[in-house]
Amino acid sequence: QKHHADVLVLVFLVVVLVSADGFCLALARIENSDLNPSPSRVGRDRNDNYLKYTYKISKLTMTEFTCRPPDPSLLRPLDVPQKTLLGPGPSNCPPRVLAAAARPVLGHLHGEFLRVMSDIQAGLRYAFQTQNEVTFAVDGSGHAGMEVTLGNLVDEHDVVLVACNGLWGERACNLVTRLGGVPKRITTPPGQVFSAAEVEQALKTHHPSVMFVTQGESSAGTLQPVHFIGALCRLYNCLLVVDTVASLGAVPFFMDRWSIDAVYTGSQKVLSCPSGLAPVSFNPRAWKKYSARKKAVPSYYFDLKELGTYWGFPHTGGSRKYHHTASINSFYALREGLAIVAEEGLENLWRRHAQNAERLWDGLKRMNISMAVPDKSIRLPTVNAVTVPAGVDWKAVSDYANREFRLEIAGGLGPSAGKVWRIGLMGYNSTANNVDFALRILKEGIEKTSRQTMSRL
């Protein structure tokens, strides 16, 4: 009976402590049944509301720790509004892509999932217009594509020629420096692109082993012609790396025909998939330079040979072995996005983006709003840089569109910050209806916010 009474006292004390301070049982060790409760407070950290009590019940020791309470936000249902994403990315995903992403999770080495990976490789070869065996997708955002291409091709002390006409060239210079390379910039004023003569002169002057160029500079709204750069790089024994994050699928791109050695893009733009994957491709010239590196690639995760053991590159034996756990459901989404591209056909996709960009430009012209890139031939049709009229608060207009209509119209980035709006028409979002919607809300937003500004004055 005494033992029963002791147990009841113990239970009572535990219940009081749990209810009063939210204690969780962390450990109980019973060495014998000689119960003799003697609670003692061991310590308290007031900043963390951390308490620990030790009960020595003869040879029974129980240690309790507080559990921090969950944040109240986690006890509410997830609330994600439906918005029209006409910014620089991500784009809205087609229902088919979202449905694919919701399919059951498979193991990353299951045969069914390996077939999904093979489908992705085939789809990317079509999108890049290449036959390169080393074509795959890296787990990571579009920026991971920059990391894996430059990270594998730039060795210590390599000179890298970087075409800088916006943010992404500057990012590439930053990365080259971190890799131990020597970046050499060529620059052009905002709204302009590089000519063949400028590229050739820079190649002659700097003798780089690698050149980096961005086809679609989303911070400036420019479309850099790249069809002539590969041949020049071959002439001067230099590899060419092209960033197509904001352009692939919306404008012509021929990796093999244009002698491009390495390329990367992002899943969240024209491909209209969730962000988080960076498709890449390397040709044999690029693989040869990678294989001749003096030092190992600084990143194990992004090392081509290590990745190749998972993707089954012939260069690494062709077998599929564990390297990392892939983003399974994101791969499903990318596979479906590439299937949609294949069904529409690249030529039709390019034509649709050109037509909708023209529709936007014509509508803005009727509103007396100018484009930041005057020359139509070098305007990026996916991320359109629109000059903010004098006296207009760009952010107030963007906030109005988002608040009242759940429409994203973004501001500038890097050198264009505060000077332009960026209106994205990419993939699933590149439609005539979206163009008309954006024009109507932009006009209304300018009028409404301008009246509010005048009334405050």
Short mmCIF file of C-alpha atoms in Angstrom, two decimals:
data_model
loop_
_atom_site.label_atom_id
_atom_site.label_comp_id
_atom_site.label_asym_id
_atom_site.label_seq_id
_atom_site.Cartn_x
_atom_site.Cartn_y
_atom_site.Cartn_z
CA GLN A 1 0.00 0.00 0.00
CA LYS A 2 2.87 2.37 0.80
CA HIS A 3 4.34 1.73 -2.63
CA HIS A 4 0.95 2.40 -4.19
CA ALA A 5 0.72 5.68 -2.32
CA ASP A 6 4.22 6.61 -3.45
CA VAL A 7 3.28 5.91 -7.05
CA LEU A 8 0.15 8.04 -6.77
CA VAL A 9 2.20 10.92 -5.34
CA LEU A 10 4.68 10.57 -8.17
CA VAL A 11 1.94 10.58 -10.81
CA PHE A 12 0.36 13.63 -9.17
CA LEU A 13 3.66 15.53 -9.22
CA VAL A 14 4.32 14.65 -12.88
CA VAL A 15 0.82 15.75 -13.93
CA VAL A 16 1.23 19.05 -12.07
CA LEU A 17 4.60 19.71 -13.68
CA VAL A 18 3.44 18.78 -17.18
CA SER A 19 0.34 20.92 -17.02
CA ALA A 20 2.08 23.87 -15.38
CA ASP A 21 5.27 24.09 -17.40
CA GLY A 22 4.67 21.91 -20.47
CA PHE A 23 7.30 19.30 -19.57
CA CYS A 24 8.11 16.33 -21.80
CA LEU A 25 9.46 13.06 -20.55
CA ALA A 26 12.94 12.63 -22.03
CA LEU A 27 14.36 9.65 -20.25
CA ALA A 28 13.30 7.09 -17.69
CA ARG A 29 15.64 4.52 -16.26
CA ILE A 30 14.40 2.00 -13.73
CA GLU A 31 17.02 0.11 -11.77
CA ASN A 32 14.79 -1.32 -9.04
CA SER A 33 11.36 -0.81 -7.59
CA ASP A 34 12.33 0.89 -4.33
CA LEU A 35 10.28 4.07 -4.85
CA ASN A 36 11.21 7.07 -2.77
CA PRO A 37 10.38 10.34 -4.57
CA SER A 38 12.69 13.29 -4.03
CA PRO A 39 12.29 15.96 -6.76
CA SER A 40 15.07 18.49 -7.25
CA ARG A 41 15.29 21.37 -9.72
CA VAL A 42 18.55 21.14 -11.61
CA GLY A 43 18.54 24.35 -13.65
CA ARG A 44 16.62 26.98 -15.54
CA ASP A 45 17.49 29.19 -18.50
CA ARG A 46 15.00 32.04 -18.43
CA ASN A 47 15.75 33.10 -22.01
CA ASP A 48 14.70 29.72 -23.35
CA ASN A 49 12.14 29.00 -20.64
CA TYR A 50 14.16 25.83 -20.17
CA LEU A 51 13.60 23.76 -17.02
CA LYS A 52 14.98 20.44 -16.08
CA TYR A 53 13.77 18.42 -13.15
CA THR A 54 15.38 15.24 -11.93
CA TYR A 55 13.44 12.85 -9.81
CA LYS A 56 15.40 10.40 -7.83
CA ILE A 57 12.95 7.76 -6.77
CA SER A 58 15.39 5.58 -4.93
CA LYS A 59 17.20 4.05 -7.93
CA LEU A 60 14.59 5.25 -10.48
CA THR A 61 15.80 8.35 -12.35
CA MET A 62 13.49 10.36 -14.62
CA THR A 63 14.77 13.49 -16.40
CA GLU A 64 12.29 15.90 -17.91
CA PHE A 65 12.94 18.73 -20.37
CA THR A 66 10.61 21.41 -21.57
CA CYS A 67 9.25 21.27 -25.10
CA ARG A 68 9.05 24.70 -26.60
CA PRO A 69 5.47 25.19 -27.73
CA PRO A 70 4.82 25.13 -31.49
CA ASP A 71 4.45 28.42 -33.25
CA PRO A 72 0.73 29.25 -33.59
CA SER A 73 1.17 29.68 -37.35
CA LEU A 74 1.72 25.94 -37.69
CA LEU A 75 -1.63 25.21 -36.08
CA ARG A 76 -3.48 27.02 -38.84
CA PRO A 77 -4.23 25.47 -42.26
CA LEU A 78 -1.77 26.35 -45.02
CA ASP A 79 -3.11 29.36 -46.93
CA VAL A 80 -1.57 29.97 -50.36
CA PRO A 81 -3.47 32.42 -52.57
CA GLN A 82 -3.74 32.00 -56.32
CA LYS A 83 -1.81 34.80 -58.03
CA THR A 84 -0.93 35.68 -61.59
CA LEU A 85 2.87 35.73 -61.62
CA LEU A 86 3.89 38.18 -64.34
CA GLY A 87 7.22 39.02 -62.76
CA PRO A 88 10.71 37.77 -63.67
CA GLY A 89 9.95 34.29 -62.30
CA PRO A 90 8.81 31.94 -61.08
CA SER A 91 5.96 31.50 -63.53
CA ASN A 92 2.62 29.90 -62.80
CA CYS A 93 2.65 26.14 -63.36
CA PRO A 94 0.16 24.40 -65.65
CA PRO A 95 -2.29 22.09 -63.81
CA ARG A 96 -0.59 19.11 -65.49
CA VAL A 97 2.74 20.04 -63.93
CA LEU A 98 1.22 20.52 -60.46
CA ALA A 99 -0.61 17.20 -60.79
CA ALA A 100 2.64 15.47 -61.76
CA ALA A 101 4.39 16.92 -58.72
CA ALA A 102 1.67 15.42 -56.50
CA ARG A 103 2.29 11.85 -57.66
CA PRO A 104 3.58 9.29 -55.14
CA VAL A 105 7.18 9.54 -53.98
CA LEU A 106 9.50 6.83 -55.30
CA GLY A 107 12.97 5.83 -54.22
CA HIS A 108 15.72 7.76 -55.96
CA LEU A 109 17.18 4.54 -57.43
CA HIS A 110 13.92 2.77 -58.23
CA GLY A 111 13.71 1.69 -61.86
CA GLU A 112 10.54 3.74 -62.41
CA PHE A 113 12.27 6.89 -61.19
CA LEU A 114 15.38 6.24 -63.27
CA ARG A 115 13.09 6.17 -66.31
CA VAL A 116 11.79 9.62 -65.30
CA MET A 117 15.40 10.82 -65.19
CA SER A 118 16.02 9.40 -68.67
CA ASP A 119 12.89 11.15 -69.97
CA ILE A 120 14.21 14.41 -68.52
CA GLN A 121 17.52 13.95 -70.32
CA ALA A 122 15.72 13.37 -73.61
CA GLY A 123 13.51 16.42 -73.07
CA LEU A 124 16.48 18.63 -72.24
CA ARG A 125 18.37 17.50 -75.32
CA TYR A 126 15.39 18.64 -77.35
CA ALA A 127 15.07 21.96 -75.49
CA PHE A 128 18.80 22.71 -75.78
CA GLN A 129 18.94 21.29 -79.33
CA THR A 130 21.91 19.08 -78.55
CA GLN A 131 23.03 15.47 -78.68
CA ASN A 132 25.34 15.84 -75.69
CA GLU A 133 25.39 12.75 -73.47
CA VAL A 134 26.23 14.92 -70.44
CA THR A 135 22.80 16.56 -70.25
CA PHE A 136 20.89 16.45 -66.98
CA ALA A 137 19.29 18.50 -64.19
CA VAL A 138 20.97 19.66 -61.00
CA ASP A 139 19.02 19.87 -57.76
CA GLY A 140 19.08 23.60 -57.06
CA SER A 141 17.75 26.85 -58.49
CA GLY A 142 18.94 28.33 -61.77
CA HIS A 143 21.92 29.73 -59.92
CA ALA A 144 23.03 26.15 -59.23
CA GLY A 145 23.46 25.86 -62.99
CA MET A 146 26.01 28.66 -62.90
CA GLU A 147 27.78 26.90 -60.04
CA VAL A 148 27.95 23.52 -61.78
CA THR A 149 29.07 24.86 -65.18
CA LEU A 150 31.69 27.34 -64.04
CA GLY A 151 32.62 25.24 -61.01
CA ASN A 152 33.64 22.32 -63.22
CA LEU A 153 35.26 24.29 -66.03
CA VAL A 154 37.17 27.02 -64.18
CA ASP A 155 40.42 25.87 -62.60
CA GLU A 156 42.79 27.93 -60.47
CA HIS A 157 44.32 30.89 -62.33
CA ASP A 158 42.12 30.35 -65.39
CA VAL A 159 41.29 33.59 -67.17
CA VAL A 160 37.53 33.88 -67.72
CA LEU A 161 36.05 36.50 -70.04
CA VAL A 162 32.69 37.63 -68.65
CA ALA A 163 30.18 39.65 -70.68
CA CYS A 164 28.68 42.02 -68.10
CA ASN A 165 25.57 43.93 -69.12
CA GLY A 166 23.53 43.27 -65.99
CA LEU A 167 23.41 41.40 -62.71
CA TRP A 168 24.20 37.89 -63.94
CA GLY A 169 27.55 38.80 -65.45
CA GLU A 170 28.52 40.37 -62.14
CA ARG A 171 27.45 37.22 -60.30
CA ALA A 172 29.59 35.16 -62.67
CA CYS A 173 32.62 37.37 -61.93
CA ASN A 174 32.03 36.86 -58.22
CA LEU A 175 31.89 33.09 -58.66
CA VAL A 176 34.99 32.96 -60.88
CA THR A 177 36.95 34.80 -58.19
CA ARG A 178 35.75 32.35 -55.52
CA LEU A 179 36.92 29.48 -57.74
CA GLY A 180 40.41 30.95 -57.95
CA GLY A 181 40.01 32.12 -61.52
CA VAL A 182 40.72 35.54 -62.97
CA PRO A 183 37.62 37.32 -64.32
CA LYS A 184 38.05 39.78 -67.17
CA ARG A 185 35.00 41.94 -67.82
CA ILE A 186 33.66 43.42 -70.99
CA THR A 187 30.80 45.82 -70.37
CA THR A 188 28.12 47.59 -72.33
CA PRO A 189 25.71 50.39 -71.38
CA PRO A 190 22.24 49.39 -70.10
CA GLY A 191 19.86 48.36 -72.86
CA GLN A 192 22.61 47.32 -75.24
CA VAL A 193 24.33 44.05 -76.16
CA PHE A 194 27.78 42.96 -77.37
CA SER A 195 28.78 42.94 -81.02
CA ALA A 196 30.95 40.33 -82.72
CA ALA A 197 33.76 42.87 -83.01
CA GLU A 198 33.68 43.63 -79.28
CA VAL A 199 33.73 39.95 -78.36
CA GLU A 200 36.59 39.15 -80.74
CA GLN A 201 38.67 42.07 -79.49
CA ALA A 202 38.22 40.92 -75.89
CA LEU A 203 39.20 37.36 -76.82
CA LYS A 204 42.35 38.67 -78.53
CA THR A 205 43.24 40.88 -75.57
CA HIS A 206 42.67 38.54 -72.64
CA HIS A 207 43.28 35.02 -74.06
CA PRO A 208 40.66 33.39 -71.79
CA SER A 209 40.15 29.68 -71.40
CA VAL A 210 36.43 30.20 -70.75
CA MET A 211 33.93 32.87 -71.78
CA PHE A 212 30.63 33.44 -69.96
CA VAL A 213 27.64 35.20 -71.52
CA THR A 214 23.98 35.59 -70.56
CA GLN A 215 21.54 35.16 -73.44
CA GLY A 216 18.55 36.65 -71.60
CA GLU A 217 19.67 39.32 -69.12
CA SER A 218 16.56 39.55 -66.95
CA SER A 219 17.82 42.49 -64.90
CA ALA A 220 18.20 44.68 -68.02
CA GLY A 221 15.62 43.15 -70.37
CA THR A 222 18.13 42.48 -73.13
CA LEU A 223 18.49 39.51 -75.49
CA GLN A 224 22.14 38.92 -76.36
CA PRO A 225 22.73 37.30 -79.77
CA VAL A 226 24.91 34.26 -79.10
CA HIS A 227 24.89 32.52 -82.48
CA PHE A 228 28.25 34.03 -83.49
CA ILE A 229 30.11 33.79 -80.17
CA GLY A 230 30.77 30.04 -80.21
CA ALA A 231 32.65 30.18 -83.50
CA LEU A 232 34.79 33.06 -82.21
CA CYS A 233 35.59 31.15 -79.03
CA ARG A 234 36.67 28.13 -81.09
CA LEU A 235 38.92 30.39 -83.13
CA TYR A 236 40.68 31.55 -79.95
CA ASN A 237 40.71 28.16 -78.19
CA CYS A 238 38.18 29.16 -75.56
CA LEU A 239 35.12 27.40 -74.11
CA LEU A 240 31.75 29.18 -74.19
CA VAL A 241 29.30 28.95 -71.26
CA VAL A 242 25.82 30.43 -71.80
CA ASP A 243 23.20 31.33 -69.18
CA THR A 244 19.73 30.70 -70.66
CA VAL A 245 17.70 30.86 -67.42
CA ALA A 246 15.39 33.61 -68.70
CA SER A 247 15.44 32.70 -72.39
CA LEU A 248 15.41 28.95 -73.07
CA GLY A 249 12.17 27.93 -74.76
CA ALA A 250 11.13 31.47 -75.65
CA VAL A 251 13.74 32.33 -78.28
CA PRO A 252 15.80 30.23 -80.70
CA PHE A 253 18.71 28.37 -79.14
CA PHE A 254 20.84 25.75 -80.89
CA MET A 255 23.59 24.45 -78.63
CA ASP A 256 25.32 22.15 -81.12
CA ARG A 257 24.83 24.27 -84.23
CA TRP A 258 26.13 27.39 -82.46
CA SER A 259 29.20 25.63 -80.97
CA ILE A 260 28.22 26.26 -77.35
CA ASP A 261 30.26 24.18 -74.91
CA ALA A 262 28.16 24.39 -71.73
CA VAL A 263 24.74 25.79 -70.95
CA TYR A 264 22.33 25.98 -68.06
CA THR A 265 18.79 27.15 -67.41
CA GLY A 266 16.14 27.11 -64.66
CA SER A 267 12.99 25.06 -64.25
CA GLN A 268 10.81 27.96 -63.09
CA LYS A 269 10.74 30.28 -66.10
CA VAL A 270 9.63 29.26 -69.60
CA LEU A 271 9.50 25.58 -68.60
CA SER A 272 6.83 26.64 -66.06
CA CYS A 273 7.80 24.15 -63.37
CA PRO A 274 8.41 24.74 -59.67
CA SER A 275 11.78 26.32 -58.95
CA GLY A 276 14.52 24.09 -57.62
CA LEU A 277 16.08 22.39 -60.65
CA ALA A 278 18.77 23.65 -63.01
CA PRO A 279 19.05 21.81 -66.34
CA VAL A 280 22.59 21.78 -67.76
CA SER A 281 24.51 20.35 -70.70
CA PHE A 282 28.23 19.90 -71.44
CA ASN A 283 29.71 18.98 -74.80
CA PRO A 284 32.85 16.81 -75.31
CA ARG A 285 35.15 19.86 -75.41
CA ALA A 286 33.87 20.93 -72.01
CA TRP A 287 34.27 17.40 -70.60
CA LYS A 288 37.86 17.30 -71.90
CA LYS A 289 38.71 20.51 -70.04
CA TYR A 290 37.02 19.23 -66.91
CA SER A 291 39.03 15.99 -67.10
CA ALA A 292 42.30 17.95 -67.41
CA ARG A 293 41.76 19.97 -64.22
CA LYS A 294 44.83 20.48 -62.04
CA LYS A 295 42.79 20.51 -58.84
CA ALA A 296 39.63 18.73 -57.81
CA VAL A 297 36.32 20.55 -58.21
CA PRO A 298 35.78 22.45 -54.92
CA SER A 299 32.22 21.12 -54.56
CA TYR A 300 31.61 17.40 -54.17
CA TYR A 301 27.89 17.93 -54.75
CA PHE A 302 28.43 19.64 -58.11
CA ASP A 303 31.38 17.56 -59.37
CA LEU A 304 30.55 16.24 -62.85
CA LYS A 305 32.04 12.79 -62.30
CA GLU A 306 30.20 12.38 -59.02
CA LEU A 307 26.94 13.51 -60.62
CA GLY A 308 27.66 11.27 -63.58
CA THR A 309 27.60 8.16 -61.40
CA TYR A 310 23.95 8.96 -60.63
CA TRP A 311 22.86 10.04 -64.11
CA GLY A 312 24.71 7.19 -65.83
CA PHE A 313 27.11 9.15 -68.06
CA PRO A 314 29.14 6.87 -70.36
CA HIS A 315 32.24 8.78 -69.15
CA THR A 316 31.64 7.40 -65.65
CA GLY A 317 30.88 3.83 -66.60
CA GLY A 318 27.21 4.16 -67.49
CA SER A 319 25.92 2.62 -64.26
CA ARG A 320 23.58 4.39 -61.85
CA LYS A 321 24.85 4.71 -58.31
CA TYR A 322 23.94 6.78 -55.29
CA HIS A 323 25.28 10.33 -55.22
CA HIS A 324 22.47 12.22 -53.52
CA THR A 325 18.74 11.89 -53.03
CA ALA A 326 17.11 13.68 -55.95
CA SER A 327 14.15 16.02 -55.59
CA ILE A 328 11.78 13.26 -56.62
CA ASN A 329 8.54 15.19 -57.07
CA SER A 330 10.27 18.17 -58.67
CA PHE A 331 11.69 15.75 -61.23
CA TYR A 332 8.16 14.57 -62.02
CA ALA A 333 7.16 18.20 -62.59
CA LEU A 334 10.14 18.90 -64.84
CA ARG A 335 9.46 15.79 -66.87
CA GLU A 336 5.86 16.95 -67.42
CA GLY A 337 6.94 20.50 -68.26
CA LEU A 338 9.33 19.16 -70.90
CA ALA A 339 6.56 16.96 -72.28
CA ILE A 340 4.39 20.07 -72.73
CA VAL A 341 7.26 21.79 -74.57
CA ALA A 342 7.63 18.77 -76.85
CA GLU A 343 3.89 18.66 -77.57
CA GLU A 344 3.74 22.34 -78.54
CA GLY A 345 7.04 22.24 -80.42
CA LEU A 346 9.91 24.69 -80.01
CA GLU A 347 9.09 26.69 -83.15
CA ASN A 348 5.51 27.26 -81.97
CA LEU A 349 6.73 28.12 -78.49
CA TRP A 350 9.15 30.72 -79.84
CA ARG A 351 6.41 32.16 -82.07
CA ARG A 352 3.92 32.44 -79.20
CA HIS A 353 6.39 34.31 -76.99
CA ALA A 354 7.28 36.72 -79.80
CA GLN A 355 3.61 37.46 -80.53
CA ASN A 356 2.68 38.11 -76.92
CA ALA A 357 5.73 40.30 -76.34
CA GLU A 358 4.74 42.38 -79.39
CA ARG A 359 1.21 42.68 -78.02
CA LEU A 360 2.60 44.02 -74.74
CA TRP A 361 4.95 46.48 -76.43
CA ASP A 362 2.17 47.82 -78.65
CA GLY A 363 -0.14 48.27 -75.67
CA LEU A 364 2.49 50.15 -73.69
CA LYS A 365 3.18 52.39 -76.66
CA ARG A 366 -0.51 53.35 -76.76
CA MET A 367 -0.17 54.31 -73.08
CA ASN A 368 2.90 56.45 -73.90
CA ILE A 369 5.11 54.21 -71.81
CA SER A 370 8.49 53.35 -73.28
CA MET A 371 10.59 50.22 -73.09
CA ALA A 372 13.99 50.33 -71.39
CA VAL A 373 15.49 48.59 -74.45
CA PRO A 374 14.70 50.79 -77.49
CA ASP A 375 15.83 48.25 -80.11
CA LYS A 376 13.15 45.59 -80.59
CA SER A 377 15.61 43.12 -82.05
CA ILE A 378 17.50 42.83 -78.73
CA ARG A 379 14.52 42.99 -76.35
CA LEU A 380 14.01 39.96 -74.16
CA PRO A 381 10.43 38.76 -74.77
CA THR A 382 10.22 36.88 -71.48
CA VAL A 383 11.18 39.58 -68.95
CA ASN A 384 10.15 42.92 -70.38
CA ALA A 385 11.87 45.96 -68.88
CA VAL A 386 9.34 48.83 -68.88
CA THR A 387 10.55 52.34 -68.10
CA VAL A 388 8.76 53.86 -65.09
CA PRO A 389 7.30 57.23 -66.19
CA ALA A 390 8.56 60.35 -64.44
CA GLY A 391 6.68 61.14 -61.24
CA VAL A 392 5.25 57.61 -60.89
CA ASP A 393 5.99 55.54 -57.80
CA TRP A 394 6.83 52.14 -59.29
CA LYS A 395 6.44 50.32 -55.99
CA ALA A 396 3.04 51.84 -55.26
CA VAL A 397 1.81 50.59 -58.63
CA SER A 398 3.26 47.10 -58.10
CA ASP A 399 1.78 46.95 -54.61
CA TYR A 400 -1.61 48.05 -55.94
CA ALA A 401 -1.60 45.28 -58.57
CA ASN A 402 -0.66 42.68 -55.99
CA ARG A 403 -3.06 43.87 -53.30
CA GLU A 404 -6.14 44.47 -55.44
CA PHE A 405 -5.74 41.88 -58.20
CA ARG A 406 -3.14 39.39 -56.96
CA LEU A 407 -1.05 40.28 -59.97
CA GLU A 408 2.74 40.32 -59.74
CA ILE A 409 4.52 43.07 -61.66
CA ALA A 410 8.08 43.32 -60.38
CA GLY A 411 10.50 46.20 -60.06
CA GLY A 412 14.03 46.38 -61.40
CA LEU A 413 17.01 44.36 -60.20
CA GLY A 414 20.61 45.43 -59.78
CA PRO A 415 21.37 48.39 -62.07
CA SER A 416 17.70 48.70 -63.10
CA ALA A 417 16.29 48.88 -59.55
CA GLY A 418 13.84 51.76 -59.17
CA LYS A 419 13.96 52.55 -62.89
CA VAL A 420 11.82 49.87 -64.51
CA TRP A 421 8.98 47.45 -64.03
CA ARG A 422 9.69 43.93 -65.20
CA ILE A 423 6.72 42.16 -66.75
CA GLY A 424 7.24 38.46 -67.26
CA LEU A 425 5.55 36.53 -70.06
CA MET A 426 7.01 33.05 -69.79
CA GLY A 427 5.76 29.63 -70.75
CA TYR A 428 2.28 28.96 -69.39
CA ASN A 429 1.88 32.69 -68.60
CA SER A 430 2.66 33.93 -72.09
CA THR A 431 -0.92 34.48 -73.30
CA ALA A 432 -2.85 37.31 -74.92
CA ASN A 433 -5.25 37.39 -71.94
CA ASN A 434 -2.40 37.89 -69.51
CA VAL A 435 -0.96 40.68 -71.64
CA ASP A 436 -4.30 42.51 -71.69
CA PHE A 437 -4.74 41.96 -67.95
CA ALA A 438 -1.30 43.40 -67.19
CA LEU A 439 -1.87 46.43 -69.40
CA ARG A 440 -5.24 47.18 -67.82
CA ILE A 441 -4.00 46.89 -64.25
CA LEU A 442 -0.80 48.83 -64.96
CA LYS A 443 -2.83 51.71 -66.40
CA GLU A 444 -5.29 51.61 -63.52
CA GLY A 445 -2.51 51.37 -60.95
CA ILE A 446 -0.69 54.41 -62.35
CA GLU A 447 -3.89 56.46 -62.33
CA LYS A 448 -4.99 55.42 -58.84
CA THR A 449 -1.63 55.82 -57.13
CA SER A 450 -0.98 59.14 -58.89
CA ARG A 451 -4.32 60.52 -57.60
CA GLN A 452 -3.49 59.36 -54.10
CA THR A 453 -0.10 61.05 -54.28
CA MET A 454 -1.70 64.33 -55.48
CA SER A 455 -4.33 64.23 -52.73
CA ARG A 456 -1.63 63.94 -50.08
CA LEU A 457 0.08 66.98 -51.53
#
